[in-house]
Amino acid sequence: MYTLRYGRESLQVPVGPNAVEEVAAAITAWKGFSPKDYYITQNGRSIASWQTVSCSAPLCINGRLPGGKGGFGSMLRAIGAQIEKTTNREACRDLSGRRLRDINEEKRLKAYLEKQQEASEDKRAKVEKKIAKMLAKSKPEFDDEQYEAARSELVVAVDEALDKGLQQSVTAQSLVNEEGSSGTSRSRPVTAKRKHPANGRDIAKRTRTDVWLGAERLSSCSESDA
């Protein structure tokens, strides 16, 4: 007698000379399965021959699953070939336990500092070279004897013109004071006031203007006044 088991359910089936047909008929009557919907195992192994089946161990009924059309493995291989493999190993650790990311960052920082130091040295050398080049250049010197002589003569002429202008101003002021003190006629109408052709303010103004005209203009002015 065989013991059939399906999940937690079990069924006792008497064994005859045609064990295969009797077991199949019992399963169909018990669960309604056809032989193509299941397979039988004993002790976890599929039954290859009923001659090796013993009655001491139960026979387990396992349902068959519908399979695909195939080609799934080739699809996986094709997709795997399309996936890009990463080359980033920054998160890995070396034998000392340090992450490669920290080691690479330290190397980059060291290279950056060395580059900055070299750049500062080059800049300092360029500045020193520029200063030396500027110091090596000769300073422009102005040497014109004619200009120097004319400038010295102009200074002397300005001093003389100032002296003459002051003298003329003092003379004109004294003349104005004498004329005012000499007396005015009572018979002269009040409205008929005679103006002096040149008062002290006009003379001083003309003197300041003549200072910048040079010695020749001063001489001509003095002759016209005379």
mmCIF file with all atom_site columns, C-alpha atoms in Angstrom:
data_model
loop_
_atom_site.group_PDB
_atom_site.id
_atom_site.type_symbol
_atom_site.label_atom_id
_atom_site.label_alt_id
_atom_site.label_comp_id
_atom_site.label_asym_id
_atom_site.label_entity_id
_atom_site.label_seq_id
_atom_site.pdbx_PDB_ins_code
_atom_site.Cartn_x
_atom_site.Cartn_y
_atom_site.Cartn_z
_atom_site.occupancy
_atom_site.B_iso_or_equiv
_atom_site.pdbx_formal_charge
_atom_site.auth_seq_id
_atom_site.auth_comp_id
_atom_site.auth_asym_id
_atom_site.auth_atom_id
_atom_site.pdbx_PDB_model_num
ATOM 1   C CA . MET A 1 1   ? 0.000   0.000   0.000   1.00 0.00 ? 1   MET A CA 1
ATOM 2   C CA . TYR A 1 2   ? 1.270   3.448   -0.944  1.00 0.00 ? 2   TYR A CA 1
ATOM 3   C CA . THR A 1 3   ? 0.694   6.635   1.005   1.00 0.00 ? 3   THR A CA 1
ATOM 4   C CA . LEU A 1 4   ? 0.004   9.631   -1.250  1.00 0.00 ? 4   LEU A CA 1
ATOM 5   C CA . ARG A 1 5   ? 0.589   13.114  0.152   1.00 0.00 ? 5   ARG A CA 1
ATOM 6   C CA . TYR A 1 6   ? -0.455  16.435  -1.333  1.00 0.00 ? 6   TYR A CA 1
ATOM 7   C CA . GLY A 1 7   ? 0.394   19.312  0.923   1.00 0.00 ? 7   GLY A CA 1
ATOM 8   C CA . ARG A 1 8   ? -0.902  18.371  4.371   1.00 0.00 ? 8   ARG A CA 1
ATOM 9   C CA . GLU A 1 9   ? -3.444  15.874  3.012   1.00 0.00 ? 9   GLU A CA 1
ATOM 10  C CA . SER A 1 10  ? -2.676  12.176  2.622   1.00 0.00 ? 10  SER A CA 1
ATOM 11  C CA . LEU A 1 11  ? -4.389  9.150   1.003   1.00 0.00 ? 11  LEU A CA 1
ATOM 12  C CA . GLN A 1 12  ? -3.811  5.438   1.347   1.00 0.00 ? 12  GLN A CA 1
ATOM 13  C CA . VAL A 1 13  ? -3.793  3.594   -1.992  1.00 0.00 ? 13  VAL A CA 1
ATOM 14  C CA . PRO A 1 14  ? -3.656  -0.247  -2.222  1.00 0.00 ? 14  PRO A CA 1
ATOM 15  C CA . VAL A 1 15  ? -0.947  -1.549  -4.531  1.00 0.00 ? 15  VAL A CA 1
ATOM 16  C CA . GLY A 1 16  ? -1.677  -4.111  -7.256  1.00 0.00 ? 16  GLY A CA 1
ATOM 17  C CA . PRO A 1 17  ? 0.252   -5.521  -10.165 1.00 0.00 ? 17  PRO A CA 1
ATOM 18  C CA . ASN A 1 18  ? -0.295  -2.290  -12.165 1.00 0.00 ? 18  ASN A CA 1
ATOM 19  C CA . ALA A 1 19  ? 0.953   0.197   -9.552  1.00 0.00 ? 19  ALA A CA 1
ATOM 20  C CA . VAL A 1 20  ? 1.447   3.096   -11.956 1.00 0.00 ? 20  VAL A CA 1
ATOM 21  C CA . GLU A 1 21  ? -2.064  2.994   -13.395 1.00 0.00 ? 21  GLU A CA 1
ATOM 22  C CA . GLU A 1 22  ? -3.657  2.440   -10.009 1.00 0.00 ? 22  GLU A CA 1
ATOM 23  C CA . VAL A 1 23  ? -1.803  5.405   -8.436  1.00 0.00 ? 23  VAL A CA 1
ATOM 24  C CA . ALA A 1 24  ? -2.716  7.673   -11.389 1.00 0.00 ? 24  ALA A CA 1
ATOM 25  C CA . ALA A 1 25  ? -6.377  6.676   -11.190 1.00 0.00 ? 25  ALA A CA 1
ATOM 26  C CA . ALA A 1 26  ? -6.413  7.287   -7.441  1.00 0.00 ? 26  ALA A CA 1
ATOM 27  C CA . ILE A 1 27  ? -4.905  10.789  -7.837  1.00 0.00 ? 27  ILE A CA 1
ATOM 28  C CA . THR A 1 28  ? -7.400  11.673  -10.570 1.00 0.00 ? 28  THR A CA 1
ATOM 29  C CA . ALA A 1 29  ? -10.291 10.461  -8.421  1.00 0.00 ? 29  ALA A CA 1
ATOM 30  C CA . TRP A 1 30  ? -8.930  12.218  -5.327  1.00 0.00 ? 30  TRP A CA 1
ATOM 31  C CA . LYS A 1 31  ? -7.795  15.628  -6.747  1.00 0.00 ? 31  LYS A CA 1
ATOM 32  C CA . GLY A 1 32  ? -8.918  15.561  -10.362 1.00 0.00 ? 32  GLY A CA 1
ATOM 33  C CA . PHE A 1 33  ? -5.354  15.938  -11.701 1.00 0.00 ? 33  PHE A CA 1
ATOM 34  C CA . SER A 1 34  ? -4.315  14.420  -14.999 1.00 0.00 ? 34  SER A CA 1
ATOM 35  C CA . PRO A 1 35  ? -0.890  12.718  -15.211 1.00 0.00 ? 35  PRO A CA 1
ATOM 36  C CA . LYS A 1 36  ? 0.548   15.639  -17.224 1.00 0.00 ? 36  LYS A CA 1
ATOM 37  C CA . ASP A 1 37  ? -0.297  18.152  -14.436 1.00 0.00 ? 37  ASP A CA 1
ATOM 38  C CA . TYR A 1 38  ? 1.928   16.635  -11.726 1.00 0.00 ? 38  TYR A CA 1
ATOM 39  C CA . TYR A 1 39  ? 4.945   14.465  -10.947 1.00 0.00 ? 39  TYR A CA 1
ATOM 40  C CA . ILE A 1 40  ? 5.642   12.212  -7.997  1.00 0.00 ? 40  ILE A CA 1
ATOM 41  C CA . THR A 1 41  ? 8.717   12.257  -5.730  1.00 0.00 ? 41  THR A CA 1
ATOM 42  C CA . GLN A 1 42  ? 9.833   10.086  -2.845  1.00 0.00 ? 42  GLN A CA 1
ATOM 43  C CA . ASN A 1 43  ? 12.341  11.315  -0.290  1.00 0.00 ? 43  ASN A CA 1
ATOM 44  C CA . GLY A 1 44  ? 12.846  14.450  -2.375  1.00 0.00 ? 44  GLY A CA 1
ATOM 45  C CA . ARG A 1 45  ? 13.789  12.580  -5.545  1.00 0.00 ? 45  ARG A CA 1
ATOM 46  C CA . SER A 1 46  ? 11.839  12.079  -8.710  1.00 0.00 ? 46  SER A CA 1
ATOM 47  C CA . ILE A 1 47  ? 10.762  8.483   -9.381  1.00 0.00 ? 47  ILE A CA 1
ATOM 48  C CA . ALA A 1 48  ? 12.627  7.105   -12.355 1.00 0.00 ? 48  ALA A CA 1
ATOM 49  C CA . SER A 1 49  ? 11.391  3.505   -12.010 1.00 0.00 ? 49  SER A CA 1
ATOM 50  C CA . TRP A 1 50  ? 8.535   2.122   -9.908  1.00 0.00 ? 50  TRP A CA 1
ATOM 51  C CA . GLN A 1 51  ? 10.644  -0.904  -9.094  1.00 0.00 ? 51  GLN A CA 1
ATOM 52  C CA . THR A 1 52  ? 12.727  1.194   -6.710  1.00 0.00 ? 52  THR A CA 1
ATOM 53  C CA . VAL A 1 53  ? 9.672   2.612   -4.924  1.00 0.00 ? 53  VAL A CA 1
ATOM 54  C CA . SER A 1 54  ? 9.180   1.415   -1.373  1.00 0.00 ? 54  SER A CA 1
ATOM 55  C CA . CYS A 1 55  ? 5.993   1.435   0.640   1.00 0.00 ? 55  CYS A CA 1
ATOM 56  C CA . SER A 1 56  ? 7.662   2.741   3.792   1.00 0.00 ? 56  SER A CA 1
ATOM 57  C CA . ALA A 1 57  ? 8.029   6.370   2.529   1.00 0.00 ? 57  ALA A CA 1
ATOM 58  C CA . PRO A 1 58  ? 5.106   8.476   1.319   1.00 0.00 ? 58  PRO A CA 1
ATOM 59  C CA . LEU A 1 59  ? 4.767   9.570   -2.296  1.00 0.00 ? 59  LEU A CA 1
ATOM 60  C CA . CYS A 1 60  ? 4.552   13.368  -2.670  1.00 0.00 ? 60  CYS A CA 1
ATOM 61  C CA . ILE A 1 61  ? 2.454   14.872  -5.439  1.00 0.00 ? 61  ILE A CA 1
ATOM 62  C CA . ASN A 1 62  ? 4.037   18.042  -6.976  1.00 0.00 ? 62  ASN A CA 1
ATOM 63  C CA . GLY A 1 63  ? 2.198   20.204  -9.456  1.00 0.00 ? 63  GLY A CA 1
ATOM 64  C CA . ARG A 1 64  ? 3.895   21.255  -12.665 1.00 0.00 ? 64  ARG A CA 1
ATOM 65  C CA . LEU A 1 65  ? 4.343   24.904  -13.515 1.00 0.00 ? 65  LEU A CA 1
ATOM 66  C CA . PRO A 1 66  ? 3.783   26.187  -17.046 1.00 0.00 ? 66  PRO A CA 1
ATOM 67  C CA . GLY A 1 67  ? 7.084   27.068  -18.664 1.00 0.00 ? 67  GLY A CA 1
ATOM 68  C CA . GLY A 1 68  ? 7.965   30.019  -20.963 1.00 0.00 ? 68  GLY A CA 1
ATOM 69  C CA . LYS A 1 69  ? 8.918   30.038  -24.582 1.00 0.00 ? 69  LYS A CA 1
ATOM 70  C CA . GLY A 1 70  ? 12.616  29.951  -23.761 1.00 0.00 ? 70  GLY A CA 1
ATOM 71  C CA . GLY A 1 71  ? 15.409  32.373  -24.582 1.00 0.00 ? 71  GLY A CA 1
ATOM 72  C CA . PHE A 1 72  ? 15.358  34.053  -21.181 1.00 0.00 ? 72  PHE A CA 1
ATOM 73  C CA . GLY A 1 73  ? 18.992  33.258  -20.527 1.00 0.00 ? 73  GLY A CA 1
ATOM 74  C CA . SER A 1 74  ? 20.082  34.801  -23.810 1.00 0.00 ? 74  SER A CA 1
ATOM 75  C CA . MET A 1 75  ? 18.066  37.915  -22.983 1.00 0.00 ? 75  MET A CA 1
ATOM 76  C CA . LEU A 1 76  ? 19.837  38.225  -19.630 1.00 0.00 ? 76  LEU A CA 1
ATOM 77  C CA . ARG A 1 77  ? 23.219  37.873  -21.285 1.00 0.00 ? 77  ARG A CA 1
ATOM 78  C CA . ALA A 1 78  ? 22.345  40.541  -23.848 1.00 0.00 ? 78  ALA A CA 1
ATOM 79  C CA . ILE A 1 79  ? 21.172  42.972  -21.182 1.00 0.00 ? 79  ILE A CA 1
ATOM 80  C CA . GLY A 1 80  ? 24.252  42.274  -19.074 1.00 0.00 ? 80  GLY A CA 1
ATOM 81  C CA . ALA A 1 81  ? 26.461  43.173  -22.022 1.00 0.00 ? 81  ALA A CA 1
ATOM 82  C CA . GLN A 1 82  ? 24.668  46.508  -22.370 1.00 0.00 ? 82  GLN A CA 1
ATOM 83  C CA . ILE A 1 83  ? 25.109  47.473  -18.721 1.00 0.00 ? 83  ILE A CA 1
ATOM 84  C CA . GLU A 1 84  ? 28.199  49.608  -18.223 1.00 0.00 ? 84  GLU A CA 1
ATOM 85  C CA . LYS A 1 85  ? 30.582  48.320  -15.634 1.00 0.00 ? 85  LYS A CA 1
ATOM 86  C CA . THR A 1 86  ? 31.629  50.915  -13.118 1.00 0.00 ? 86  THR A CA 1
ATOM 87  C CA . THR A 1 87  ? 35.267  51.857  -12.699 1.00 0.00 ? 87  THR A CA 1
ATOM 88  C CA . ASN A 1 88  ? 34.720  53.987  -9.599  1.00 0.00 ? 88  ASN A CA 1
ATOM 89  C CA . ARG A 1 89  ? 36.533  52.425  -6.661  1.00 0.00 ? 89  ARG A CA 1
ATOM 90  C CA . GLU A 1 90  ? 36.524  55.498  -4.425  1.00 0.00 ? 90  GLU A CA 1
ATOM 91  C CA . ALA A 1 91  ? 34.458  53.775  -1.731  1.00 0.00 ? 91  ALA A CA 1
ATOM 92  C CA . CYS A 1 92  ? 36.856  50.811  -1.504  1.00 0.00 ? 92  CYS A CA 1
ATOM 93  C CA . ARG A 1 93  ? 39.455  50.520  1.234   1.00 0.00 ? 93  ARG A CA 1
ATOM 94  C CA . ASP A 1 94  ? 43.125  49.694  1.075   1.00 0.00 ? 94  ASP A CA 1
ATOM 95  C CA . LEU A 1 95  ? 44.943  47.194  3.291   1.00 0.00 ? 95  LEU A CA 1
ATOM 96  C CA . SER A 1 96  ? 45.342  49.764  6.062   1.00 0.00 ? 96  SER A CA 1
ATOM 97  C CA . GLY A 1 97  ? 41.587  50.448  6.161   1.00 0.00 ? 97  GLY A CA 1
ATOM 98  C CA . ARG A 1 98  ? 41.631  53.882  4.577   1.00 0.00 ? 98  ARG A CA 1
ATOM 99  C CA . ARG A 1 99  ? 39.188  54.682  1.817   1.00 0.00 ? 99  ARG A CA 1
ATOM 100 C CA . LEU A 1 100 ? 40.657  55.263  -1.615  1.00 0.00 ? 100 LEU A CA 1
ATOM 101 C CA . ARG A 1 101 ? 38.602  58.466  -1.859  1.00 0.00 ? 101 ARG A CA 1
ATOM 102 C CA . ASP A 1 102 ? 40.521  60.027  1.041   1.00 0.00 ? 102 ASP A CA 1
ATOM 103 C CA . ILE A 1 103 ? 43.877  58.901  -0.339  1.00 0.00 ? 103 ILE A CA 1
ATOM 104 C CA . ASN A 1 104 ? 43.171  60.338  -3.793  1.00 0.00 ? 104 ASN A CA 1
ATOM 105 C CA . GLU A 1 105 ? 41.915  63.589  -2.283  1.00 0.00 ? 105 GLU A CA 1
ATOM 106 C CA . GLU A 1 106 ? 45.118  63.919  -0.274  1.00 0.00 ? 106 GLU A CA 1
ATOM 107 C CA . LYS A 1 107 ? 47.187  63.400  -3.421  1.00 0.00 ? 107 LYS A CA 1
ATOM 108 C CA . ARG A 1 108 ? 45.195  66.027  -5.322  1.00 0.00 ? 108 ARG A CA 1
ATOM 109 C CA . LEU A 1 109 ? 45.574  68.525  -2.468  1.00 0.00 ? 109 LEU A CA 1
ATOM 110 C CA . LYS A 1 110 ? 49.336  67.976  -2.300  1.00 0.00 ? 110 LYS A CA 1
ATOM 111 C CA . ALA A 1 111 ? 49.673  68.481  -6.072  1.00 0.00 ? 111 ALA A CA 1
ATOM 112 C CA . TYR A 1 112 ? 47.574  71.671  -5.857  1.00 0.00 ? 112 TYR A CA 1
ATOM 113 C CA . LEU A 1 113 ? 49.735  73.145  -3.079  1.00 0.00 ? 113 LEU A CA 1
ATOM 114 C CA . GLU A 1 114 ? 52.925  72.378  -4.996  1.00 0.00 ? 114 GLU A CA 1
ATOM 115 C CA . LYS A 1 115 ? 51.482  74.031  -8.091  1.00 0.00 ? 115 LYS A CA 1
ATOM 116 C CA . GLN A 1 116 ? 50.482  77.131  -6.126  1.00 0.00 ? 116 GLN A CA 1
ATOM 117 C CA . GLN A 1 117 ? 53.961  77.394  -4.614  1.00 0.00 ? 117 GLN A CA 1
ATOM 118 C CA . GLU A 1 118 ? 55.578  77.168  -8.034  1.00 0.00 ? 118 GLU A CA 1
ATOM 119 C CA . ALA A 1 119 ? 53.177  79.773  -9.385  1.00 0.00 ? 119 ALA A CA 1
ATOM 120 C CA . SER A 1 120 ? 53.971  82.185  -6.526  1.00 0.00 ? 120 SER A CA 1
ATOM 121 C CA . GLU A 1 121 ? 57.698  81.750  -7.099  1.00 0.00 ? 121 GLU A CA 1
ATOM 122 C CA . ASP A 1 122 ? 57.305  82.437  -10.809 1.00 0.00 ? 122 ASP A CA 1
ATOM 123 C CA . LYS A 1 123 ? 55.221  85.528  -10.065 1.00 0.00 ? 123 LYS A CA 1
ATOM 124 C CA . ARG A 1 124 ? 57.808  86.806  -7.593  1.00 0.00 ? 124 ARG A CA 1
ATOM 125 C CA . ALA A 1 125 ? 60.569  86.251  -10.145 1.00 0.00 ? 125 ALA A CA 1
ATOM 126 C CA . LYS A 1 126 ? 58.593  88.155  -12.804 1.00 0.00 ? 126 LYS A CA 1
ATOM 127 C CA . VAL A 1 127 ? 58.083  91.114  -10.447 1.00 0.00 ? 127 VAL A CA 1
ATOM 128 C CA . GLU A 1 128 ? 61.772  91.230  -9.524  1.00 0.00 ? 128 GLU A CA 1
ATOM 129 C CA . LYS A 1 129 ? 62.740  91.043  -13.171 1.00 0.00 ? 129 LYS A CA 1
ATOM 130 C CA . LYS A 1 130 ? 60.387  93.894  -14.022 1.00 0.00 ? 130 LYS A CA 1
ATOM 131 C CA . ILE A 1 131 ? 61.778  96.078  -11.210 1.00 0.00 ? 131 ILE A CA 1
ATOM 132 C CA . ALA A 1 132 ? 65.338  95.409  -12.320 1.00 0.00 ? 132 ALA A CA 1
ATOM 133 C CA . LYS A 1 133 ? 64.419  96.296  -15.879 1.00 0.00 ? 133 LYS A CA 1
ATOM 134 C CA . MET A 1 134 ? 62.846  99.557  -14.765 1.00 0.00 ? 134 MET A CA 1
ATOM 135 C CA . LEU A 1 135 ? 65.861  100.467 -12.672 1.00 0.00 ? 135 LEU A CA 1
ATOM 136 C CA . ALA A 1 136 ? 68.203  99.697  -15.545 1.00 0.00 ? 136 ALA A CA 1
ATOM 137 C CA . LYS A 1 137 ? 66.497  102.245 -17.782 1.00 0.00 ? 137 LYS A CA 1
ATOM 138 C CA . SER A 1 138 ? 68.121  105.692 -17.825 1.00 0.00 ? 138 SER A CA 1
ATOM 139 C CA . LYS A 1 139 ? 65.978  108.536 -16.581 1.00 0.00 ? 139 LYS A CA 1
ATOM 140 C CA . PRO A 1 140 ? 65.199  111.203 -19.217 1.00 0.00 ? 140 PRO A CA 1
ATOM 141 C CA . GLU A 1 141 ? 67.080  114.450 -18.634 1.00 0.00 ? 141 GLU A CA 1
ATOM 142 C CA . PHE A 1 142 ? 66.100  117.840 -20.063 1.00 0.00 ? 142 PHE A CA 1
ATOM 143 C CA . ASP A 1 143 ? 69.103  119.919 -21.088 1.00 0.00 ? 143 ASP A CA 1
ATOM 144 C CA . ASP A 1 144 ? 68.365  123.057 -23.138 1.00 0.00 ? 144 ASP A CA 1
ATOM 145 C CA . GLU A 1 145 ? 70.678  126.039 -22.587 1.00 0.00 ? 145 GLU A CA 1
ATOM 146 C CA . GLN A 1 146 ? 68.502  128.421 -24.597 1.00 0.00 ? 146 GLN A CA 1
ATOM 147 C CA . TYR A 1 147 ? 65.431  127.549 -22.509 1.00 0.00 ? 147 TYR A CA 1
ATOM 148 C CA . GLU A 1 148 ? 67.351  128.011 -19.269 1.00 0.00 ? 148 GLU A CA 1
ATOM 149 C CA . ALA A 1 149 ? 68.659  131.415 -20.377 1.00 0.00 ? 149 ALA A CA 1
ATOM 150 C CA . ALA A 1 150 ? 65.188  132.576 -21.445 1.00 0.00 ? 150 ALA A CA 1
ATOM 151 C CA . ARG A 1 151 ? 63.697  131.431 -18.158 1.00 0.00 ? 151 ARG A CA 1
ATOM 152 C CA . SER A 1 152 ? 66.299  133.302 -16.083 1.00 0.00 ? 152 SER A CA 1
ATOM 153 C CA . GLU A 1 153 ? 65.774  136.467 -18.148 1.00 0.00 ? 153 GLU A CA 1
ATOM 154 C CA . LEU A 1 154 ? 62.012  136.179 -17.690 1.00 0.00 ? 154 LEU A CA 1
ATOM 155 C CA . VAL A 1 155 ? 62.378  136.060 -13.926 1.00 0.00 ? 155 VAL A CA 1
ATOM 156 C CA . VAL A 1 156 ? 64.477  139.232 -13.946 1.00 0.00 ? 156 VAL A CA 1
ATOM 157 C CA . ALA A 1 157 ? 62.029  140.977 -16.274 1.00 0.00 ? 157 ALA A CA 1
ATOM 158 C CA . VAL A 1 158 ? 59.097  140.086 -14.021 1.00 0.00 ? 158 VAL A CA 1
ATOM 159 C CA . ASP A 1 159 ? 60.870  141.541 -10.982 1.00 0.00 ? 159 ASP A CA 1
ATOM 160 C CA . GLU A 1 160 ? 61.657  144.765 -12.815 1.00 0.00 ? 160 GLU A CA 1
ATOM 161 C CA . ALA A 1 161 ? 58.077  145.043 -14.095 1.00 0.00 ? 161 ALA A CA 1
ATOM 162 C CA . LEU A 1 162 ? 56.721  144.655 -10.576 1.00 0.00 ? 162 LEU A CA 1
ATOM 163 C CA . ASP A 1 163 ? 58.986  147.421 -9.313  1.00 0.00 ? 163 ASP A CA 1
ATOM 164 C CA . LYS A 1 164 ? 57.954  149.769 -12.103 1.00 0.00 ? 164 LYS A CA 1
ATOM 165 C CA . GLY A 1 165 ? 54.306  148.983 -11.597 1.00 0.00 ? 165 GLY A CA 1
ATOM 166 C CA . LEU A 1 166 ? 54.504  149.752 -7.884  1.00 0.00 ? 166 LEU A CA 1
ATOM 167 C CA . GLN A 1 167 ? 56.272  153.033 -8.557  1.00 0.00 ? 167 GLN A CA 1
ATOM 168 C CA . GLN A 1 168 ? 53.644  154.087 -11.113 1.00 0.00 ? 168 GLN A CA 1
ATOM 169 C CA . SER A 1 169 ? 50.851  153.171 -8.697  1.00 0.00 ? 169 SER A CA 1
ATOM 170 C CA . VAL A 1 170 ? 52.370  155.260 -5.916  1.00 0.00 ? 170 VAL A CA 1
ATOM 171 C CA . THR A 1 171 ? 52.879  158.246 -8.283  1.00 0.00 ? 171 THR A CA 1
ATOM 172 C CA . ALA A 1 172 ? 49.325  158.077 -9.582  1.00 0.00 ? 172 ALA A CA 1
ATOM 173 C CA . GLN A 1 173 ? 47.891  157.905 -6.062  1.00 0.00 ? 173 GLN A CA 1
ATOM 174 C CA . SER A 1 174 ? 49.874  160.943 -4.970  1.00 0.00 ? 174 SER A CA 1
ATOM 175 C CA . LEU A 1 175 ? 48.620  162.923 -8.007  1.00 0.00 ? 175 LEU A CA 1
ATOM 176 C CA . VAL A 1 176 ? 45.019  162.044 -7.160  1.00 0.00 ? 176 VAL A CA 1
ATOM 177 C CA . ASN A 1 177 ? 45.467  163.180 -3.573  1.00 0.00 ? 177 ASN A CA 1
ATOM 178 C CA . GLU A 1 178 ? 47.078  166.528 -4.658  1.00 0.00 ? 178 GLU A CA 1
ATOM 179 C CA . GLU A 1 179 ? 44.306  167.249 -7.118  1.00 0.00 ? 179 GLU A CA 1
ATOM 180 C CA . GLY A 1 180 ? 41.630  166.591 -4.500  1.00 0.00 ? 180 GLY A CA 1
ATOM 181 C CA . SER A 1 181 ? 43.316  168.826 -1.915  1.00 0.00 ? 181 SER A CA 1
ATOM 182 C CA . SER A 1 182 ? 44.020  171.746 -4.331  1.00 0.00 ? 182 SER A CA 1
ATOM 183 C CA . GLY A 1 183 ? 40.372  172.826 -4.075  1.00 0.00 ? 183 GLY A CA 1
ATOM 184 C CA . THR A 1 184 ? 37.291  172.653 -6.117  1.00 0.00 ? 184 THR A CA 1
ATOM 185 C CA . SER A 1 185 ? 35.620  175.815 -7.513  1.00 0.00 ? 185 SER A CA 1
ATOM 186 C CA . ARG A 1 186 ? 32.306  176.816 -5.951  1.00 0.00 ? 186 ARG A CA 1
ATOM 187 C CA . SER A 1 187 ? 31.046  178.169 -9.285  1.00 0.00 ? 187 SER A CA 1
ATOM 188 C CA . ARG A 1 188 ? 31.484  174.718 -10.838 1.00 0.00 ? 188 ARG A CA 1
ATOM 189 C CA . PRO A 1 189 ? 28.169  172.958 -11.208 1.00 0.00 ? 189 PRO A CA 1
ATOM 190 C CA . VAL A 1 190 ? 27.611  170.054 -8.999  1.00 0.00 ? 190 VAL A CA 1
ATOM 191 C CA . THR A 1 191 ? 26.446  167.871 -11.854 1.00 0.00 ? 191 THR A CA 1
ATOM 192 C CA . ALA A 1 192 ? 29.479  168.611 -13.979 1.00 0.00 ? 192 ALA A CA 1
ATOM 193 C CA . LYS A 1 193 ? 31.945  166.397 -12.185 1.00 0.00 ? 193 LYS A CA 1
ATOM 194 C CA . ARG A 1 194 ? 35.117  165.779 -14.077 1.00 0.00 ? 194 ARG A CA 1
ATOM 195 C CA . LYS A 1 195 ? 36.438  162.284 -13.844 1.00 0.00 ? 195 LYS A CA 1
ATOM 196 C CA . HIS A 1 196 ? 40.108  161.568 -13.830 1.00 0.00 ? 196 HIS A CA 1
ATOM 197 C CA . PRO A 1 197 ? 41.098  159.542 -16.842 1.00 0.00 ? 197 PRO A CA 1
ATOM 198 C CA . ALA A 1 198 ? 42.827  157.006 -14.686 1.00 0.00 ? 198 ALA A CA 1
ATOM 199 C CA . ASN A 1 199 ? 42.335  156.415 -10.999 1.00 0.00 ? 199 ASN A CA 1
ATOM 200 C CA . GLY A 1 200 ? 44.425  154.250 -8.729  1.00 0.00 ? 200 GLY A CA 1
ATOM 201 C CA . ARG A 1 201 ? 42.270  151.120 -9.194  1.00 0.00 ? 201 ARG A CA 1
ATOM 202 C CA . ASP A 1 202 ? 42.562  151.249 -12.995 1.00 0.00 ? 202 ASP A CA 1
ATOM 203 C CA . ILE A 1 203 ? 46.310  151.807 -12.775 1.00 0.00 ? 203 ILE A CA 1
ATOM 204 C CA . ALA A 1 204 ? 46.745  148.880 -10.409 1.00 0.00 ? 204 ALA A CA 1
ATOM 205 C CA . LYS A 1 205 ? 44.623  146.669 -12.653 1.00 0.00 ? 205 LYS A CA 1
ATOM 206 C CA . ARG A 1 206 ? 46.601  147.680 -15.704 1.00 0.00 ? 206 ARG A CA 1
ATOM 207 C CA . THR A 1 207 ? 49.843  147.146 -13.840 1.00 0.00 ? 207 THR A CA 1
ATOM 208 C CA . ARG A 1 208 ? 48.848  143.576 -12.875 1.00 0.00 ? 208 ARG A CA 1
ATOM 209 C CA . THR A 1 209 ? 47.955  142.882 -16.487 1.00 0.00 ? 209 THR A CA 1
ATOM 210 C CA . ASP A 1 210 ? 51.141  144.369 -17.816 1.00 0.00 ? 210 ASP A CA 1
ATOM 211 C CA . VAL A 1 211 ? 53.282  142.216 -15.566 1.00 0.00 ? 211 VAL A CA 1
ATOM 212 C CA . TRP A 1 212 ? 52.556  139.174 -17.705 1.00 0.00 ? 212 TRP A CA 1
ATOM 213 C CA . LEU A 1 213 ? 53.071  140.989 -20.983 1.00 0.00 ? 213 LEU A CA 1
ATOM 214 C CA . GLY A 1 214 ? 56.835  141.162 -20.589 1.00 0.00 ? 214 GLY A CA 1
ATOM 215 C CA . ALA A 1 215 ? 59.366  143.916 -20.425 1.00 0.00 ? 215 ALA A CA 1
ATOM 216 C CA . GLU A 1 216 ? 58.708  145.205 -23.971 1.00 0.00 ? 216 GLU A CA 1
ATOM 217 C CA . ARG A 1 217 ? 55.008  145.868 -23.308 1.00 0.00 ? 217 ARG A CA 1
ATOM 218 C CA . LEU A 1 218 ? 55.844  147.662 -20.056 1.00 0.00 ? 218 LEU A CA 1
ATOM 219 C CA . SER A 1 219 ? 58.254  149.939 -21.840 1.00 0.00 ? 219 SER A CA 1
ATOM 220 C CA . SER A 1 220 ? 55.644  150.801 -24.480 1.00 0.00 ? 220 SER A CA 1
ATOM 221 C CA . CYS A 1 221 ? 53.037  151.506 -21.795 1.00 0.00 ? 221 CYS A CA 1
ATOM 222 C CA . SER A 1 222 ? 55.379  153.795 -19.903 1.00 0.00 ? 222 SER A CA 1
ATOM 223 C CA . GLU A 1 223 ? 56.153  155.759 -23.089 1.00 0.00 ? 223 GLU A CA 1
ATOM 224 C CA . SER A 1 224 ? 52.440  156.233 -23.863 1.00 0.00 ? 224 SER A CA 1
ATOM 225 C CA . ASP A 1 225 ? 51.773  157.442 -20.326 1.00 0.00 ? 225 ASP A CA 1
ATOM 226 C CA . ALA A 1 226 ? 54.584  159.952 -20.629 1.00 0.00 ? 226 ALA A CA 1
#
